[in-house]
């Protein structure tokens, strides 16, 4: 269990590298999935185009949505967007930065799928085999006595090697090579476009707006770090609360202490010498169910302002709409009912 906990802490401390690794794994998975995928074109004029284009479009959309699902920052972005303003205003630039960062990572696997699909050319061949210009091959359709419908049915069978019966009209190998060359040209053009776009986003944009870029990057990291610290603090508080609650339960059953009943009536004095100090520190003065619920509700509806006070300087009044006092120690917000 300790090994898994240590691994989880390492992943949380290196979340950016971890997410980059996830994106790389998804990109490799998309390429491997395509190579193991058996592409079967229906070779019917009514379905060729739909099937070929769907294999080029639908899997990238699925990979894009999967990238959002696997990214932990999506819930953080939604929480920051929907939270009440309270004493801390929302910065649209920070939310845009988070959204762009998530989208960039989620686009890696779809880009790999589209590139591999275009380079392979099977879906492009299935979709556009009926749009071949016979004059490019020096063929005259009228010389074969075929109607337009019969010609389309013949061209639709080009992707299917075993059922193609129009070799006397058009060489299947020549048509396949011609369409695959066009598909690969589009593939290289697609790679060039996304490479230039990535270069412009990663290199040129920070040069023109360096100060704004650093500000949005810093506060984006702050929102992520604050959420992690709050979750860790709540986890430690829950552990300490559970240990002391269970300890007091067994002590009350055995009749070893009598101050447990005074505590139920609001007496928060610590008369128990054998209670571990570390567990009491984890409670941070929050020792009741309704108080803890109030703390969590106020954290959501009225987050404290980003103005840290020195240790020992406590607020003497209410903070806006918050009904609890706030204390700041070591850049962590502690709440005392």
mmCIF file of C-alpha atoms in Angstrom, residues 24-217:
data_model
loop_
_atom_site.group_PDB
_atom_site.id
_atom_site.type_symbol
_atom_site.label_atom_id
_atom_site.label_comp_id
_atom_site.label_asym_id
_atom_site.label_seq_id
_atom_site.Cartn_x
_atom_site.Cartn_y
_atom_site.Cartn_z
ATOM 1 C CA UNK A 24 2.144 9.807 -25.940
ATOM 2 C CA UNK A 25 0.658 6.455 -24.965
ATOM 3 C CA UNK A 26 -2.668 7.443 -26.554
ATOM 4 C CA UNK A 27 -0.874 8.471 -29.739
ATOM 5 C CA UNK A 28 0.944 5.134 -29.936
ATOM 6 C CA UNK A 29 -2.303 3.342 -29.102
ATOM 7 C CA UNK A 30 -4.112 5.104 -31.940
ATOM 8 C CA UNK A 31 -1.415 4.085 -34.423
ATOM 9 C CA UNK A 32 -1.369 0.504 -33.112
ATOM 10 C CA UNK A 33 -5.155 0.349 -33.194
ATOM 11 C CA UNK A 34 -5.201 1.394 -36.828
ATOM 12 C CA UNK A 35 -2.604 -1.205 -37.835
ATOM 13 C CA UNK A 36 -4.597 -3.949 -36.090
ATOM 14 C CA UNK A 37 -7.893 -2.675 -37.483
ATOM 15 C CA UNK A 38 -9.199 -4.615 -40.483
ATOM 16 C CA UNK A 39 -10.552 -2.063 -42.936
ATOM 17 C CA UNK A 40 -13.418 -3.520 -44.995
ATOM 18 C CA UNK A 41 -14.889 -1.150 -47.530
ATOM 19 C CA UNK A 42 -18.516 -2.048 -48.412
ATOM 20 C CA UNK A 43 -17.808 -1.409 -52.153
ATOM 21 C CA UNK A 44 -21.377 -0.157 -52.654
ATOM 22 C CA UNK A 45 -21.921 3.292 -54.188
ATOM 23 C CA UNK A 46 -24.431 4.303 -51.522
ATOM 24 C CA UNK A 47 -22.105 3.510 -48.582
ATOM 25 C CA UNK A 48 -18.505 3.916 -49.749
ATOM 26 C CA UNK A 49 -18.207 7.626 -49.067
ATOM 27 C CA UNK A 50 -19.956 7.473 -45.667
ATOM 28 C CA UNK A 51 -17.858 4.544 -44.478
ATOM 29 C CA UNK A 52 -14.543 5.970 -45.682
ATOM 30 C CA UNK A 53 -15.103 9.432 -44.204
ATOM 31 C CA UNK A 54 -16.449 8.022 -40.938
ATOM 32 C CA UNK A 55 -13.250 6.016 -40.456
ATOM 33 C CA UNK A 56 -11.324 9.237 -40.960
ATOM 34 C CA UNK A 57 -13.444 11.428 -38.656
ATOM 35 C CA UNK A 58 -15.179 9.376 -35.944
ATOM 36 C CA UNK A 59 -12.106 7.736 -34.299
ATOM 37 C CA UNK A 60 -10.306 11.116 -33.925
ATOM 38 C CA UNK A 61 -13.398 12.545 -32.230
ATOM 39 C CA UNK A 62 -13.426 9.556 -29.871
ATOM 40 C CA UNK A 63 -9.711 9.968 -29.086
ATOM 41 C CA UNK A 64 -10.251 13.691 -28.497
ATOM 42 C CA UNK A 65 -13.047 13.076 -25.992
ATOM 43 C CA UNK A 66 -11.017 10.299 -24.362
ATOM 44 C CA UNK A 67 -8.186 12.780 -23.875
ATOM 45 C CA UNK A 68 -10.577 15.031 -21.951
ATOM 46 C CA UNK A 69 -11.819 12.111 -19.872
ATOM 47 C CA UNK A 70 -8.307 11.030 -18.868
ATOM 48 C CA UNK A 71 -7.195 14.577 -18.021
ATOM 49 C CA UNK A 72 -7.715 15.427 -14.353
ATOM 50 C CA UNK A 73 -7.649 19.144 -15.095
ATOM 51 C CA UNK A 74 -11.062 18.965 -16.795
ATOM 52 C CA UNK A 75 -12.912 18.690 -13.479
ATOM 53 C CA UNK A 76 -10.721 21.462 -12.055
ATOM 54 C CA UNK A 77 -11.576 23.703 -15.018
ATOM 55 C CA UNK A 78 -15.311 22.992 -14.650
ATOM 56 C CA UNK A 79 -15.134 23.659 -10.919
ATOM 57 C CA UNK A 80 -13.323 26.962 -11.451
ATOM 58 C CA UNK A 81 -15.815 27.993 -14.132
ATOM 59 C CA UNK A 82 -18.979 27.174 -12.143
ATOM 60 C CA UNK A 83 -17.863 28.220 -8.652
ATOM 61 C CA UNK A 84 -19.423 31.325 -7.050
ATOM 62 C CA UNK A 85 -17.233 34.408 -7.225
ATOM 63 C CA UNK A 86 -17.188 35.010 -3.470
ATOM 64 C CA UNK A 87 -14.113 37.017 -2.457
ATOM 65 C CA UNK A 88 -12.006 35.760 -5.362
ATOM 66 C CA UNK A 89 -12.843 36.909 -8.847
ATOM 67 C CA UNK A 90 -12.592 34.581 -11.811
ATOM 68 C CA UNK A 91 -9.850 35.237 -14.340
ATOM 69 C CA UNK A 92 -11.030 34.330 -17.859
ATOM 70 C CA UNK A 93 -7.420 34.291 -19.084
ATOM 71 C CA UNK A 94 -6.528 31.528 -16.618
ATOM 72 C CA UNK A 95 -9.521 29.422 -17.644
ATOM 73 C CA UNK A 96 -8.673 29.945 -21.326
ATOM 74 C CA UNK A 97 -5.102 28.851 -20.654
ATOM 75 C CA UNK A 98 -6.297 25.700 -18.886
ATOM 76 C CA UNK A 99 -8.773 24.909 -21.672
ATOM 77 C CA UNK A 100 -6.151 25.414 -24.397
ATOM 78 C CA UNK A 101 -3.635 23.281 -22.497
ATOM 79 C CA UNK A 102 -6.141 20.427 -22.140
ATOM 80 C CA UNK A 103 -7.190 20.693 -25.785
ATOM 81 C CA UNK A 104 -3.604 20.644 -27.040
ATOM 82 C CA UNK A 105 -2.859 17.398 -25.245
ATOM 83 C CA UNK A 106 -6.156 15.857 -26.340
ATOM 84 C CA UNK A 107 -5.458 16.648 -30.003
ATOM 85 C CA UNK A 108 -2.262 14.580 -30.182
ATOM 86 C CA UNK A 109 -3.887 11.162 -30.568
ATOM 87 C CA UNK A 110 -6.497 12.358 -33.141
ATOM 88 C CA UNK A 111 -3.734 13.988 -35.182
ATOM 89 C CA UNK A 112 -1.779 10.723 -35.197
ATOM 90 C CA UNK A 113 -4.877 8.772 -36.288
ATOM 91 C CA UNK A 114 -5.646 11.164 -39.160
ATOM 92 C CA UNK A 115 -2.002 11.150 -40.287
ATOM 93 C CA UNK A 116 -1.712 7.363 -40.259
ATOM 94 C CA UNK A 117 -5.075 6.979 -42.019
ATOM 95 C CA UNK A 118 -4.157 9.397 -44.792
ATOM 96 C CA UNK A 119 -0.713 7.856 -45.234
ATOM 97 C CA UNK A 120 -2.243 4.409 -45.540
ATOM 98 C CA UNK A 121 -4.893 5.583 -48.014
ATOM 99 C CA UNK A 122 -7.479 2.824 -47.559
ATOM 100 C CA UNK A 123 -10.270 5.021 -46.220
ATOM 101 C CA UNK A 124 -9.504 7.719 -48.792
ATOM 102 C CA UNK A 125 -9.629 5.089 -51.551
ATOM 103 C CA UNK A 126 -12.968 3.800 -50.295
ATOM 104 C CA UNK A 127 -14.459 7.287 -50.065
ATOM 105 C CA UNK A 128 -13.298 8.718 -53.393
ATOM 106 C CA UNK A 129 -12.969 5.757 -55.731
ATOM 107 C CA UNK A 130 -16.245 6.747 -57.441
ATOM 108 C CA UNK A 131 -14.935 10.267 -58.152
ATOM 109 C CA UNK A 132 -12.146 9.132 -60.454
ATOM 110 C CA UNK A 133 -11.743 11.093 -63.656
ATOM 111 C CA UNK A 134 -11.436 8.474 -66.391
ATOM 112 C CA UNK A 135 -9.756 10.976 -68.689
ATOM 113 C CA UNK A 136 -6.746 10.998 -66.348
ATOM 114 C CA UNK A 137 -6.093 7.418 -67.463
ATOM 115 C CA UNK A 138 -6.864 8.009 -71.128
ATOM 116 C CA UNK A 139 -10.087 6.003 -70.981
ATOM 117 C CA UNK A 140 -13.299 6.659 -72.860
ATOM 118 C CA UNK A 141 -16.370 5.512 -70.950
ATOM 119 C CA UNK A 142 -18.696 5.723 -73.933
ATOM 120 C CA UNK A 143 -16.590 3.161 -75.768
ATOM 121 C CA UNK A 144 -17.560 0.467 -73.249
ATOM 122 C CA UNK A 145 -21.288 1.071 -73.486
ATOM 123 C CA UNK A 146 -21.755 1.597 -69.732
ATOM 124 C CA UNK A 147 -24.372 3.831 -68.179
ATOM 125 C CA UNK A 148 -23.448 6.282 -65.425
ATOM 126 C CA UNK A 149 -24.977 4.024 -62.778
ATOM 127 C CA UNK A 150 -23.079 0.957 -64.001
ATOM 128 C CA UNK A 151 -19.842 2.950 -64.080
ATOM 129 C CA UNK A 152 -20.318 4.077 -60.487
ATOM 130 C CA UNK A 153 -20.954 0.515 -59.372
ATOM 131 C CA UNK A 154 -17.787 -0.606 -61.130
ATOM 132 C CA UNK A 155 -15.667 2.181 -59.639
ATOM 133 C CA UNK A 156 -17.110 1.500 -56.180
ATOM 134 C CA UNK A 157 -15.573 -2.004 -56.335
ATOM 135 C CA UNK A 158 -12.001 -0.710 -56.810
ATOM 136 C CA UNK A 159 -11.156 -0.967 -53.059
ATOM 137 C CA UNK A 160 -12.287 -4.614 -53.084
ATOM 138 C CA UNK A 161 -9.653 -6.620 -54.893
ATOM 139 C CA UNK A 162 -11.510 -9.921 -55.004
ATOM 140 C CA UNK A 163 -14.809 -8.627 -56.410
ATOM 141 C CA UNK A 164 -13.560 -6.006 -58.845
ATOM 142 C CA UNK A 165 -14.731 -6.953 -62.340
ATOM 143 C CA UNK A 166 -13.841 -3.840 -64.342
ATOM 144 C CA UNK A 167 -10.264 -4.601 -65.244
ATOM 145 C CA UNK A 168 -11.146 -4.170 -68.938
ATOM 146 C CA UNK A 169 -12.436 -0.670 -68.200
ATOM 147 C CA UNK A 170 -9.772 0.586 -65.774
ATOM 148 C CA UNK A 171 -6.748 -1.043 -64.224
ATOM 149 C CA UNK A 172 -7.359 -1.449 -60.518
ATOM 150 C CA UNK A 173 -3.658 -1.123 -59.672
ATOM 151 C CA UNK A 174 -3.388 2.190 -61.520
ATOM 152 C CA UNK A 175 -6.513 3.597 -59.885
ATOM 153 C CA UNK A 176 -5.444 2.455 -56.428
ATOM 154 C CA UNK A 177 -1.961 3.925 -56.818
ATOM 155 C CA UNK A 178 -3.393 7.228 -58.081
ATOM 156 C CA UNK A 179 -5.822 7.667 -55.169
ATOM 157 C CA UNK A 180 -3.267 6.551 -52.566
ATOM 158 C CA UNK A 181 -0.792 9.128 -53.869
ATOM 159 C CA UNK A 182 -3.396 11.863 -53.419
ATOM 160 C CA UNK A 183 -4.192 10.566 -49.919
ATOM 161 C CA UNK A 184 -0.515 10.599 -48.915
ATOM 162 C CA UNK A 185 -0.160 14.126 -50.284
ATOM 163 C CA UNK A 186 -3.028 15.227 -48.053
ATOM 164 C CA UNK A 187 -1.391 13.378 -45.157
ATOM 165 C CA UNK A 188 1.899 15.246 -45.530
ATOM 166 C CA UNK A 189 0.012 18.518 -45.937
ATOM 167 C CA UNK A 190 -1.926 17.781 -42.743
ATOM 168 C CA UNK A 191 1.310 17.073 -40.849
ATOM 169 C CA UNK A 192 2.826 20.294 -42.167
ATOM 170 C CA UNK A 193 -0.185 22.339 -41.078
ATOM 171 C CA UNK A 194 -0.331 20.951 -37.530
ATOM 172 C CA UNK A 195 3.446 21.287 -37.137
ATOM 173 C CA UNK A 196 3.343 24.950 -38.154
ATOM 174 C CA UNK A 197 0.341 25.561 -35.899
ATOM 175 C CA UNK A 198 2.101 23.903 -32.948
ATOM 176 C CA UNK A 199 5.199 25.999 -33.598
ATOM 177 C CA UNK A 200 3.176 29.215 -33.662
ATOM 178 C CA UNK A 201 1.359 28.332 -30.441
ATOM 179 C CA UNK A 202 4.385 27.109 -28.505
ATOM 180 C CA UNK A 203 7.055 29.510 -29.688
ATOM 181 C CA UNK A 204 5.688 32.749 -31.078
ATOM 182 C CA UNK A 205 2.713 33.459 -28.789
ATOM 183 C CA UNK A 206 4.735 33.667 -25.521
ATOM 184 C CA UNK A 207 7.184 36.064 -27.200
ATOM 185 C CA UNK A 208 4.519 38.673 -27.870
ATOM 186 C CA UNK A 209 2.618 38.297 -24.580
ATOM 187 C CA UNK A 210 5.297 37.047 -22.210
ATOM 188 C CA UNK A 211 4.015 38.859 -19.111
ATOM 189 C CA UNK A 212 0.413 37.766 -19.637
ATOM 190 C CA UNK A 213 1.566 34.257 -20.510
ATOM 191 C CA UNK A 214 3.608 33.947 -17.296
ATOM 192 C CA UNK A 215 0.721 35.318 -15.231
ATOM 193 C CA UNK A 216 -1.864 32.918 -16.626
ATOM 194 C CA UNK A 217 0.568 30.000 -16.383
#
